[in-house]
Protein backbone atom coordinates (compact mmCIF):
# COMPACT_ATOMS: atom_id res chain seq x y z
CA UNK A 1 -31.94 -70.06 109.11
CA UNK A 2 -29.79 -67.67 111.20
CA UNK A 3 -30.93 -68.02 114.81
CA UNK A 4 -30.59 -64.30 115.54
CA UNK A 5 -33.46 -63.51 113.20
CA UNK A 6 -35.89 -65.04 115.69
CA UNK A 7 -35.83 -61.88 117.82
CA UNK A 8 -34.34 -59.32 115.42
CA UNK A 9 -35.76 -55.79 115.26
CA UNK A 10 -34.07 -53.70 112.56
CA UNK A 11 -33.30 -50.00 112.37
CA UNK A 12 -32.78 -48.58 108.88
CA UNK A 13 -30.17 -45.84 108.64
CA UNK A 14 -29.84 -43.50 105.66
CA UNK A 15 -26.12 -42.77 106.21
CA UNK A 16 -26.06 -39.32 104.60
CA UNK A 17 -28.59 -38.03 107.10
CA UNK A 18 -27.94 -39.82 110.38
CA UNK A 19 -25.03 -38.12 112.19
CA UNK A 20 -22.12 -36.03 110.90
CA UNK A 21 -18.94 -36.16 113.01
CA UNK A 22 -16.50 -34.25 110.78
CA UNK A 23 -18.55 -31.14 110.07
CA UNK A 24 -18.90 -31.54 106.31
CA UNK A 25 -22.71 -31.62 106.45
CA UNK A 26 -23.01 -35.31 105.51
CA UNK A 27 -23.47 -38.23 107.89
CA UNK A 28 -20.63 -40.74 108.20
CA UNK A 29 -19.72 -44.16 109.56
CA UNK A 30 -18.14 -42.68 112.67
CA UNK A 31 -21.48 -41.02 113.34
CA UNK A 32 -23.23 -44.37 113.20
CA UNK A 33 -20.63 -45.85 115.56
CA UNK A 34 -21.21 -43.05 118.07
CA UNK A 35 -24.97 -43.50 117.93
CA UNK A 36 -25.00 -47.29 118.35
CA UNK A 37 -25.97 -46.93 122.03
CA UNK A 38 -29.02 -44.95 120.91
CA UNK A 39 -30.04 -47.70 118.47
CA UNK A 40 -29.64 -50.25 121.25
CA UNK A 41 -31.73 -48.12 123.62
CA UNK A 42 -34.66 -48.29 121.19
CA UNK A 43 -34.65 -52.07 121.48
CA UNK A 44 -33.27 -52.52 117.97
CA UNK A 45 -30.62 -55.21 117.71
CA UNK A 46 -29.94 -55.05 113.98
CA UNK A 47 -29.16 -52.37 111.39
CA UNK A 48 -29.74 -51.97 107.69
CA UNK A 49 -27.51 -49.35 106.09
CA UNK A 50 -28.43 -47.85 102.73
CA UNK A 51 -25.51 -48.01 100.25
CA UNK A 52 -22.17 -46.82 101.59
CA UNK A 53 -20.01 -47.80 98.61
CA UNK A 54 -17.96 -45.56 96.34
CA UNK A 55 -20.34 -43.82 93.93
CA UNK A 56 -20.83 -40.66 91.87
CA UNK A 57 -24.15 -40.36 93.77
CA UNK A 58 -26.43 -39.81 90.83
CA UNK A 59 -28.92 -42.01 92.72
CA UNK A 60 -27.85 -41.49 96.33
CA UNK A 61 -25.37 -44.38 96.17
CA UNK A 62 -27.60 -46.87 94.36
CA UNK A 63 -25.25 -46.31 91.43
CA UNK A 64 -22.15 -48.17 92.63
CA UNK A 65 -18.76 -47.33 91.15
CA UNK A 66 -16.62 -49.60 93.32
CA UNK A 67 -18.40 -52.41 95.16
CA UNK A 68 -15.48 -53.10 97.49
CA UNK A 69 -14.69 -49.56 98.62
CA UNK A 70 -16.49 -47.32 101.11
CA UNK A 71 -17.37 -43.90 99.70
CA UNK A 72 -14.99 -41.20 100.94
CA UNK A 73 -17.90 -39.12 102.25
CA UNK A 74 -18.58 -41.86 104.81
CA UNK A 75 -15.03 -42.89 105.67
CA UNK A 76 -12.87 -45.85 104.76
CA UNK A 77 -13.02 -49.63 104.68
CA UNK A 78 -11.26 -49.55 108.05
CA UNK A 79 -14.10 -47.42 109.40
CA UNK A 80 -16.60 -50.02 108.18
CA UNK A 81 -14.64 -52.72 109.94
CA UNK A 82 -14.67 -50.64 113.14
CA UNK A 83 -18.44 -50.16 112.78
CA UNK A 84 -19.05 -53.88 112.34
CA UNK A 85 -16.85 -54.72 115.33
CA UNK A 86 -18.46 -52.05 117.54
CA UNK A 87 -21.96 -53.19 116.59
CA UNK A 88 -21.17 -56.82 117.27
CA UNK A 89 -19.72 -55.95 120.69
CA UNK A 90 -23.14 -54.47 121.52
CA UNK A 91 -25.07 -57.44 120.12
CA UNK A 92 -26.18 -55.56 117.01
CA UNK A 93 -26.15 -57.22 113.59
CA UNK A 94 -25.49 -55.18 110.43
CA UNK A 95 -26.93 -55.69 106.95
CA UNK A 96 -25.43 -53.77 104.04
CA UNK A 97 -27.37 -52.78 100.93
CA UNK A 98 -26.70 -54.90 97.85
CA UNK A 99 -27.47 -53.42 94.43
CA UNK A 100 -27.38 -56.40 92.04
CA UNK A 101 -29.32 -55.13 89.01
CA UNK A 102 -27.07 -52.34 87.75
CA UNK A 103 -23.95 -50.30 88.45
CA UNK A 104 -22.84 -46.74 87.87
CA UNK A 105 -21.81 -45.92 84.31
CA UNK A 106 -18.43 -44.99 85.86
CA UNK A 107 -17.89 -48.52 87.23
CA UNK A 108 -14.66 -50.09 85.85
CA UNK A 109 -16.68 -53.07 84.58
CA UNK A 110 -18.75 -50.75 82.44
CA UNK A 111 -15.80 -48.68 81.24
CA UNK A 112 -14.35 -51.90 79.84
CA UNK A 113 -17.69 -53.10 78.42
CA UNK A 114 -18.05 -49.85 76.46
CA UNK A 115 -14.85 -50.47 74.52
CA UNK A 116 -14.87 -51.86 71.00
CA UNK A 117 -12.29 -54.47 71.97
CA UNK A 118 -13.78 -57.69 73.32
CA UNK A 119 -13.04 -58.58 76.95
CA UNK A 120 -14.41 -60.59 79.86
CA UNK A 121 -16.70 -57.60 80.55
CA UNK A 122 -18.22 -57.32 77.08
CA UNK A 123 -21.29 -59.31 78.17
CA UNK A 124 -21.33 -58.07 81.77
CA UNK A 125 -23.96 -55.57 80.57
CA UNK A 126 -26.66 -55.79 77.91
CA UNK A 127 -25.74 -54.25 74.56
CA UNK A 128 -27.49 -54.44 71.22
CA UNK A 129 -25.35 -55.46 68.24
CA UNK A 130 -25.48 -52.11 66.49
CA UNK A 131 -25.98 -48.47 67.31
CA UNK A 132 -28.84 -48.59 64.81
CA UNK A 133 -30.48 -51.43 66.74
CA UNK A 134 -32.62 -49.72 69.37
CA UNK A 135 -35.93 -51.53 70.02
CA UNK A 136 -38.49 -49.19 71.53
CA UNK A 137 -39.65 -51.80 74.03
CA UNK A 138 -36.45 -51.29 76.06
CA UNK A 139 -34.88 -48.35 77.83
CA UNK A 140 -31.66 -47.89 75.88
CA UNK A 141 -28.83 -45.39 75.91
CA UNK A 142 -27.93 -44.84 72.28
CA UNK A 143 -24.83 -43.87 70.38
CA UNK A 144 -22.49 -42.85 73.21
CA UNK A 145 -19.99 -45.74 73.25
CA UNK A 146 -16.86 -46.65 71.35
CA UNK A 147 -18.53 -50.02 70.99
CA UNK A 148 -21.04 -50.35 68.17
CA UNK A 149 -24.19 -50.90 70.19
CA UNK A 150 -26.67 -49.44 72.65
CA UNK A 151 -27.06 -50.54 76.25
CA UNK A 152 -30.01 -51.17 78.54
CA UNK A 153 -30.41 -49.08 81.67
CA UNK A 154 -32.36 -49.62 84.86
CA UNK A 155 -34.12 -46.47 86.06
CA UNK A 156 -31.72 -43.52 85.55
CA UNK A 157 -29.53 -43.14 82.47
CA UNK A 158 -26.42 -43.53 84.65
CA UNK A 159 -27.41 -47.07 85.71
CA UNK A 160 -26.55 -49.63 83.01
CA UNK A 161 -28.25 -52.96 83.60
CA UNK A 162 -26.10 -55.93 84.50
CA UNK A 163 -26.56 -58.98 82.31
CA UNK A 164 -28.11 -62.01 83.99
CA UNK A 165 -29.68 -63.08 80.71
CA UNK A 166 -33.22 -63.23 79.34
CA UNK A 167 -35.93 -65.75 80.18
CA UNK A 168 -37.85 -64.99 77.00
CA UNK A 169 -35.58 -64.08 74.09
CA UNK A 170 -37.08 -61.70 71.55
CA UNK A 171 -33.85 -60.60 69.85
CA UNK A 172 -31.50 -63.60 69.62
CA UNK A 173 -28.78 -61.52 67.95
CA UNK A 174 -27.92 -59.84 71.24
CA UNK A 175 -29.99 -61.36 74.06
CA UNK A 176 -28.40 -64.24 75.96
CA UNK A 177 -30.19 -66.99 77.90
CA UNK A 178 -29.88 -66.94 81.68
CA UNK A 179 -27.74 -70.08 81.64
CA UNK A 180 -25.14 -68.58 79.26
CA UNK A 181 -21.62 -68.72 80.80
CA UNK A 182 -21.26 -64.92 80.63
CA UNK A 183 -24.57 -64.43 82.48
CA UNK A 184 -23.50 -66.93 85.10
CA UNK A 185 -20.24 -64.98 85.40
CA UNK A 186 -22.27 -61.92 86.41
CA UNK A 187 -23.89 -63.90 89.21
CA UNK A 188 -20.46 -65.16 90.31
CA UNK A 189 -19.18 -61.58 90.39
CA UNK A 190 -22.11 -60.72 92.66
CA UNK A 191 -21.19 -63.58 94.99
CA UNK A 192 -17.62 -62.31 95.09
CA UNK A 193 -18.82 -58.87 96.27
CA UNK A 194 -20.99 -60.47 98.94
CA UNK A 195 -18.13 -62.64 100.20
CA UNK A 196 -15.87 -59.59 100.49
CA UNK A 197 -18.18 -57.84 102.95
CA UNK A 198 -19.30 -60.96 104.81
CA UNK A 199 -15.63 -61.88 105.30
CA UNK A 200 -15.19 -58.42 106.84
CA UNK A 201 -18.03 -59.16 109.24
CA UNK A 202 -21.24 -57.96 107.60
CA UNK A 203 -24.22 -60.06 108.71
CA UNK A 204 -25.87 -60.14 105.29
CA UNK A 205 -27.66 -57.87 102.88
CA UNK A 206 -30.85 -56.09 102.03
CA UNK A 207 -31.18 -56.66 98.29
CA UNK A 208 -32.31 -53.75 96.14
CA UNK A 209 -34.95 -54.66 93.53
CA UNK A 210 -34.25 -58.34 94.07
CA UNK A 211 -36.68 -59.40 91.35
CA UNK A 212 -34.99 -57.37 88.59
CA UNK A 213 -32.10 -59.60 87.51
CA UNK A 214 -33.17 -61.75 84.55
CA UNK A 215 -34.96 -59.74 81.87
CA UNK A 216 -38.27 -60.80 80.29
CA UNK A 217 -38.71 -63.05 83.32
CA UNK A 218 -42.47 -62.80 83.62
CA UNK A 219 -42.98 -65.15 86.54
CA UNK A 220 -39.54 -64.32 88.05
CA UNK A 221 -38.57 -67.97 88.39
CA UNK A 222 -35.29 -67.54 86.50
CA UNK A 223 -34.35 -64.70 88.83
CA UNK A 224 -35.39 -66.74 91.86
CA UNK A 225 -33.09 -69.55 90.69
CA UNK A 226 -30.09 -67.21 90.90
CA UNK A 227 -30.98 -66.24 94.46
CA UNK A 228 -31.53 -69.88 95.43
CA UNK A 229 -27.98 -70.60 94.31
CA UNK A 230 -26.72 -67.65 96.35
CA UNK A 231 -28.66 -68.90 99.40
CA UNK A 232 -26.96 -72.28 99.04
CA UNK A 233 -23.57 -70.55 99.03
CA UNK A 234 -24.51 -68.64 102.18
CA UNK A 235 -25.87 -71.72 103.96
CA UNK A 236 -22.58 -73.47 103.28
CA UNK A 237 -20.08 -70.71 103.97
CA UNK A 238 -21.97 -68.00 105.92
CA UNK A 239 -24.83 -69.78 107.72
CA UNK A 240 -25.42 -66.93 110.20
CA UNK A 241 -25.75 -64.28 107.48
CA UNK A 242 -29.16 -63.19 106.25
CA UNK A 243 -30.87 -61.80 103.14
CA UNK A 244 -33.95 -59.58 102.96
CA UNK A 245 -35.54 -59.00 99.57
CA UNK A 246 -37.05 -55.86 98.16
CA UNK A 247 -39.56 -57.99 96.29
CA UNK A 248 -42.98 -58.09 98.03
CA UNK A 249 -43.79 -61.51 96.64
CA UNK A 250 -43.17 -63.91 99.54
CA UNK A 251 -43.82 -67.09 97.60
CA UNK A 252 -41.26 -66.20 94.97
CA UNK A 253 -38.72 -64.50 97.26
CA UNK A 254 -38.81 -66.88 100.25
CA UNK A 255 -39.99 -70.21 98.82
CA UNK A 256 -38.37 -70.07 95.38
CA UNK A 257 -35.53 -67.60 95.92
CA UNK A 258 -34.44 -68.71 99.37
CA UNK A 259 -34.52 -65.27 100.98
CA UNK A 260 -34.78 -65.28 104.75
CA UNK A 261 -37.08 -62.23 104.68
CA UNK A 262 -39.21 -60.36 102.16
CA UNK A 263 -40.33 -56.77 102.66
CA UNK A 264 -44.04 -55.98 102.72
CA UNK A 265 -43.74 -52.95 100.42
CA UNK A 266 -46.13 -50.08 99.84
CA UNK A 267 -47.46 -50.91 96.37
CA UNK A 268 -50.56 -48.90 95.65
CA UNK A 269 -53.68 -50.94 96.37
CA UNK A 270 -51.91 -53.91 97.97
CA UNK A 271 -52.34 -55.05 101.57
CA UNK A 272 -49.74 -52.70 103.04
CA UNK A 273 -51.24 -49.79 101.13
CA UNK A 274 -54.76 -50.66 102.30
CA UNK A 275 -53.51 -50.72 105.89
CA UNK A 276 -51.53 -47.51 106.05
CA UNK A 277 -51.39 -45.41 102.86
CA UNK A 278 -54.42 -45.83 100.64
CA UNK A 279 -55.60 -42.60 99.00
CA UNK A 280 -58.25 -43.01 96.31
CA UNK A 281 -58.42 -41.01 93.08
CA UNK A 282 -59.96 -38.08 94.96
CA UNK A 283 -57.21 -38.25 97.62
CA UNK A 284 -59.74 -39.47 100.17
CA UNK A 285 -57.89 -41.56 102.75
CA UNK A 286 -59.35 -45.06 102.77
CA UNK A 287 -56.57 -46.78 104.67
CA UNK A 288 -57.57 -48.80 107.71
CA UNK A 289 -55.26 -46.65 109.82
CA UNK A 290 -57.11 -43.39 109.53
CA UNK A 291 -59.65 -41.69 111.80
CA UNK A 292 -62.21 -41.44 108.99
CA UNK A 293 -63.03 -45.12 109.48
CA UNK A 294 -63.23 -45.69 105.71
CA UNK A 295 -60.78 -48.59 105.68
CA UNK A 296 -61.38 -52.29 105.24
CA UNK A 297 -59.13 -54.60 107.25
CA UNK A 298 -60.28 -57.64 105.27
CA UNK A 299 -58.60 -56.32 102.11
CA UNK A 300 -55.27 -56.50 103.92
CA UNK A 301 -55.98 -59.90 105.43
CA UNK A 302 -57.07 -61.47 102.13
CA UNK A 303 -53.55 -60.84 100.87
CA UNK A 304 -51.49 -61.21 104.02
CA UNK A 305 -52.87 -64.36 105.64
CA UNK A 306 -52.32 -66.72 102.66
CA UNK A 307 -48.79 -65.40 102.24
CA UNK A 308 -48.08 -65.81 105.94
CA UNK A 309 -49.40 -69.38 106.01
CA UNK A 310 -47.42 -70.28 102.89
CA UNK A 311 -44.07 -68.95 104.12
CA UNK A 312 -44.19 -69.03 107.94
CA UNK A 313 -42.00 -72.13 108.19
CA UNK A 314 -39.49 -70.91 105.58
CA UNK A 315 -38.91 -67.22 106.28
CA UNK A 316 -40.34 -63.93 107.45
CA UNK A 317 -42.59 -61.27 105.94
CA UNK A 318 -41.10 -57.99 107.13
CA UNK A 319 -43.32 -55.06 108.02
CA UNK A 320 -41.66 -51.64 108.03
CA UNK A 321 -42.72 -48.33 109.52
CA UNK A 322 -41.38 -46.60 106.41
CA UNK A 323 -38.28 -46.58 104.25
CA UNK A 324 -36.16 -44.19 102.19
CA UNK A 325 -38.31 -44.64 99.07
CA UNK A 326 -41.71 -43.41 100.23
CA UNK A 327 -43.27 -40.47 102.09
CA UNK A 328 -43.07 -40.72 105.84
CA UNK A 329 -46.19 -41.85 107.70
CA UNK A 330 -46.79 -38.26 108.86
CA UNK A 331 -47.98 -37.45 105.35
CA UNK A 332 -50.88 -39.90 105.76
CA UNK A 333 -51.62 -40.09 109.48
CA UNK A 334 -51.74 -37.88 112.56
CA UNK A 335 -49.67 -38.57 115.66
CA UNK A 336 -52.37 -40.63 117.39
CA UNK A 337 -52.80 -42.92 114.39
CA UNK A 338 -49.05 -43.33 113.89
CA UNK A 339 -48.79 -44.63 117.45
CA UNK A 340 -51.42 -47.26 116.70
CA UNK A 341 -49.84 -48.29 113.40
CA UNK A 342 -46.45 -48.71 115.07
CA UNK A 343 -48.05 -50.71 117.89
CA UNK A 344 -49.51 -53.11 115.35
CA UNK A 345 -46.33 -53.40 113.26
CA UNK A 346 -44.26 -54.39 116.30
CA UNK A 347 -46.81 -56.96 117.50
CA UNK A 348 -47.14 -58.75 114.16
CA UNK A 349 -45.17 -61.82 112.98
CA UNK A 350 -42.10 -61.38 110.84
CA UNK A 351 -38.91 -59.36 111.28
CA UNK A 352 -39.90 -55.68 111.69
CA UNK A 353 -37.97 -52.65 110.39
CA UNK A 354 -38.00 -49.18 111.96
CA UNK A 355 -36.92 -46.32 109.67
CA UNK A 356 -34.68 -43.75 111.34
CA UNK A 357 -36.71 -40.89 112.78
CA UNK A 358 -40.01 -42.78 112.67
CA UNK A 359 -39.64 -43.33 116.39
CA UNK A 360 -39.98 -39.54 116.69
CA UNK A 361 -42.72 -38.99 114.14
CA UNK A 362 -40.42 -36.98 111.85
CA UNK A 363 -42.23 -35.01 109.15
CA UNK A 364 -42.22 -35.71 105.44
CA UNK A 365 -40.90 -32.49 103.88
CA UNK A 366 -42.63 -32.50 100.51
CA UNK A 367 -41.45 -29.01 99.56
CA UNK A 368 -37.79 -29.99 99.09
CA UNK A 369 -35.98 -29.93 95.74
CA UNK A 370 -34.69 -33.32 94.60
CA UNK A 371 -31.30 -34.36 95.95
CA UNK A 372 -29.15 -37.06 94.33
CA UNK A 373 -32.05 -38.56 92.40
CA UNK A 374 -34.42 -38.48 95.34
CA UNK A 375 -37.27 -36.54 93.73
CA UNK A 376 -40.45 -37.22 95.74
CA UNK A 377 -38.41 -39.39 98.11
CA UNK A 378 -36.16 -36.53 99.17
CA UNK A 379 -38.53 -35.34 101.88
CA UNK A 380 -38.14 -38.66 103.73
CA UNK A 381 -34.33 -38.46 103.76
CA UNK A 382 -33.76 -35.35 105.86
CA UNK A 383 -31.30 -35.18 108.79
CA UNK A 384 -32.03 -37.05 111.98
CA UNK A 385 -33.34 -34.75 114.68
CA UNK A 386 -31.27 -35.27 117.81
CA UNK A 387 -31.71 -32.16 119.95
CA UNK A 388 -32.31 -28.40 119.99
CA UNK A 389 -28.71 -27.43 119.21
CA UNK A 390 -27.43 -26.24 115.83
CA UNK A 391 -28.92 -28.24 112.95
CA UNK A 392 -30.85 -30.27 115.50
CA UNK A 393 -27.63 -31.91 116.57
CA UNK A 394 -27.03 -33.54 113.19
CA UNK A 395 -23.98 -31.52 112.13
CA UNK A 396 -21.84 -28.52 113.10
CA UNK A 397 -21.69 -27.40 109.45
CA UNK A 398 -23.32 -24.19 108.28
CA UNK A 399 -26.91 -24.75 107.20
CA UNK A 400 -26.12 -24.23 103.50
CA UNK A 401 -23.56 -27.07 103.64
CA UNK A 402 -25.95 -29.73 104.93
CA UNK A 403 -26.80 -32.71 102.76
CA UNK A 404 -30.44 -31.73 103.19
CA UNK A 405 -32.01 -29.04 105.37
CA UNK A 406 -33.23 -29.94 108.81
CA UNK A 407 -36.92 -29.55 109.60
CA UNK A 408 -37.75 -25.88 110.18
CA UNK A 409 -41.05 -26.65 111.89
CA UNK A 410 -41.11 -24.94 115.29
CA UNK A 411 -42.41 -28.03 117.09
CA UNK A 412 -40.29 -30.56 115.21
CA UNK A 413 -39.73 -33.66 117.35
CA UNK A 414 -36.23 -34.53 118.53
CA UNK A 415 -34.77 -37.36 120.57
CA UNK A 416 -34.19 -34.81 123.33
CA UNK A 417 -37.79 -33.62 123.55
CA UNK A 418 -39.45 -36.97 122.89
CA UNK A 419 -37.62 -39.56 124.97
CA UNK A 420 -39.09 -38.46 128.30
CA UNK A 421 -42.51 -37.46 126.96
CA UNK A 422 -45.11 -40.05 128.03
CA UNK A 423 -47.35 -38.98 125.14
CA UNK A 424 -44.71 -39.36 122.43
CA UNK A 425 -44.40 -41.73 119.49
CA UNK A 426 -40.96 -42.58 120.89
CA UNK A 427 -42.54 -43.89 124.11
CA UNK A 428 -44.91 -46.17 122.19
CA UNK A 429 -42.17 -47.52 119.95
CA UNK A 430 -39.75 -48.30 122.78
CA UNK A 431 -42.47 -49.76 125.01
CA UNK A 432 -43.83 -52.06 122.31
CA UNK A 433 -40.39 -53.23 121.16
CA UNK A 434 -39.52 -53.98 124.80
CA UNK A 435 -42.68 -56.10 125.10
CA UNK A 436 -41.80 -57.91 121.89
CA UNK A 437 -38.43 -58.88 123.32
CA UNK A 438 -39.92 -59.81 126.69
CA UNK A 439 -42.70 -62.06 125.39
CA UNK A 440 -41.50 -64.79 123.01
CA UNK A 441 -45.01 -65.32 121.63
CA UNK A 442 -44.91 -61.79 120.20
CA UNK A 443 -41.69 -62.66 118.40
CA UNK A 444 -40.88 -62.99 114.76
CA UNK A 445 -41.64 -66.67 114.20
CA UNK A 446 -44.71 -67.15 116.37
CA UNK A 447 -48.24 -67.77 115.11
CA UNK A 448 -50.95 -65.40 114.03
CA UNK A 449 -54.72 -65.76 114.16
CA UNK A 450 -57.52 -63.35 113.31
CA UNK A 451 -59.89 -62.88 116.28
CA UNK A 452 -62.15 -60.20 114.81
CA UNK A 453 -62.15 -58.67 111.34
CA UNK A 454 -65.32 -57.73 109.49
CA UNK A 455 -65.54 -56.12 106.08
CA UNK A 456 -65.65 -52.33 106.37
CA UNK A 457 -65.82 -52.47 110.16
CA UNK A 458 -63.63 -51.66 113.15
CA UNK A 459 -61.83 -52.77 115.29
CA UNK A 460 -59.26 -55.40 114.27
CA UNK A 461 -58.30 -58.07 116.82
CA UNK A 462 -55.58 -60.69 116.36
CA UNK A 463 -53.96 -63.37 118.47
CA UNK A 464 -50.28 -64.04 119.03
CA UNK A 465 -50.17 -67.20 121.14
CA UNK A 466 -51.70 -66.45 124.55
CA UNK A 467 -52.02 -62.76 123.71
CA UNK A 468 -54.66 -60.78 121.85
CA UNK A 469 -54.26 -57.27 120.42
CA UNK A 470 -57.16 -54.94 119.63
CA UNK A 471 -56.70 -51.86 117.47
CA UNK A 472 -59.25 -49.20 116.48
CA UNK A 473 -57.80 -46.26 114.50
CA UNK A 474 -61.26 -44.78 113.77
CA UNK A 475 -62.82 -41.81 115.58
CA UNK A 476 -65.70 -43.87 117.02
CA UNK A 477 -65.88 -46.36 119.89
CA UNK A 478 -66.68 -49.88 118.72
CA UNK A 479 -68.08 -52.82 120.70
CA UNK A 480 -67.71 -56.47 119.70
CA UNK A 481 -68.35 -59.86 121.26
CA UNK A 482 -65.36 -61.18 123.21
CA UNK A 483 -66.04 -63.86 125.76
CA UNK A 484 -62.51 -64.88 126.74
CA UNK A 485 -61.18 -64.16 130.22
CA UNK A 486 -58.74 -61.28 130.38
CA UNK A 487 -55.96 -62.45 132.69
CA UNK A 488 -53.69 -59.46 132.25
CA UNK A 489 -53.58 -56.17 130.35
CA UNK A 490 -50.03 -55.55 129.21
CA UNK A 491 -50.31 -52.33 127.24
CA UNK A 492 -52.99 -49.83 126.34
CA UNK A 493 -53.25 -46.67 124.25
CA UNK A 494 -56.61 -44.94 124.68
CA UNK A 495 -59.59 -46.66 126.31
CA UNK A 496 -60.46 -50.35 125.98
CA UNK A 497 -62.83 -52.15 128.36
CA UNK A 498 -64.03 -55.75 128.73
CA UNK A 499 -67.39 -56.48 130.36
CA UNK A 500 -70.21 -59.02 130.08
CA UNK A 501 -68.67 -60.86 127.12
CA UNK A 502 -68.07 -57.66 125.21
CA UNK A 503 -64.98 -55.66 124.28
CA UNK A 504 -65.45 -51.93 123.82
CA UNK A 505 -62.49 -50.64 121.88
CA UNK A 506 -62.39 -46.88 122.14
CA UNK A 507 -61.58 -44.51 119.32
CA UNK A 508 -57.85 -44.23 118.49
CA UNK A 509 -56.98 -47.11 120.79
CA UNK A 510 -54.80 -50.20 121.03
CA UNK A 511 -54.54 -52.78 123.76
CA UNK A 512 -52.62 -55.99 124.29
CA UNK A 513 -54.02 -58.55 126.74
CA UNK A 514 -53.21 -62.07 127.92
CA UNK A 515 -56.09 -64.53 127.75
CA UNK A 516 -54.54 -67.93 128.43
């Protein structure tokens, strides 16, 4: 296990929207280099960059054309090397985004696979044996190749699926088992890509749709076996590099697949959803983090605690404030509640991830037209809001040249107007991250214990070593039994009092105390 993960706090950067230094309206690697001191000032000591590879950008770079080349819009491979070196000089680790399940349909591998002539790439993707063979249980692109066959795609039509084989073979004429030499060759090609960037200095990868490799893999064990093999390669040759899975199945990702971290994703109705983003069929907010008080903390804990206990000695469950694939928290919560949710995220076990702009409370702009396959996600990918200058400091380009429009809201938060505001989300985020770094027991690998959690009730109280946190997002004060001595109060939002063996946790409040 890489030692640096023990106190890592990540900052996710969507490169297109972070900082533009050449005036073309699109963020670039030089922009990230120039803003590294800002990332460091937040308390973040690690980065995750969304894809920066050469791409036709039909899916914002998740359709890779050349895995070993930086997209021209961002710079060059030399710029990436400069970014890695600059980050490391500041004590910041950098994870790149790995897209293992598919490529662009303009990728040279696929251009060769489409040809009628057999080659080493013929089985790099999944083709049926005939253009007339198009089973309706698969997403197939039909009749557009020189080769007599149709090919499987993941998600968009421009993303042909790479061939890691099938766990359950329904059509033996064209489906290969996962242990077929050509399927293993695909996994070896993936390793080769990873080695290229780790040799340059990358500190590992966030893995896109990590569970999507082997097809018809119902329990995902065949896919996990591939990742376990990759983990063994990394342990041997790159022991300080790390992997985080977009999987949200800690047992499979961490125990079986060997990932160092697994994201706690927002899947409707799961524990993360019930905490932060749970709207019922009538769009009534029943998340725990909402002033209505309709949430149920036990529904989160029933899922989270067993997963934490199962994996705590093997890897980390990673909470995130948001990511590029879902509406920002501002769509679900008001400013007061966002502060509380961030306070909890950064005082929980596991390696936490802060999405760019979430430290400001940036808005989700739901009215935007889809950009590069973003659709409903587009509103969470808007330019970073630095200051009150042109385009909020993101770019000197004319507004109509920007990758996406900046927020037009008159009171839109910026780094400039938030960093010295004692009532800002920024202040909470930086204060809590600083406490996390200061107190080892609040760190990534320390224990977790429920102190108070009752079905349908507030507040929630949990222990991290000698420290106890209380959080009450509802709009009512709540009093519970709490007979421990309070030796020190380290941080408080709102009003929390301790008297006569009781804790009164005020509405919209959070506090962190030391009891031992």
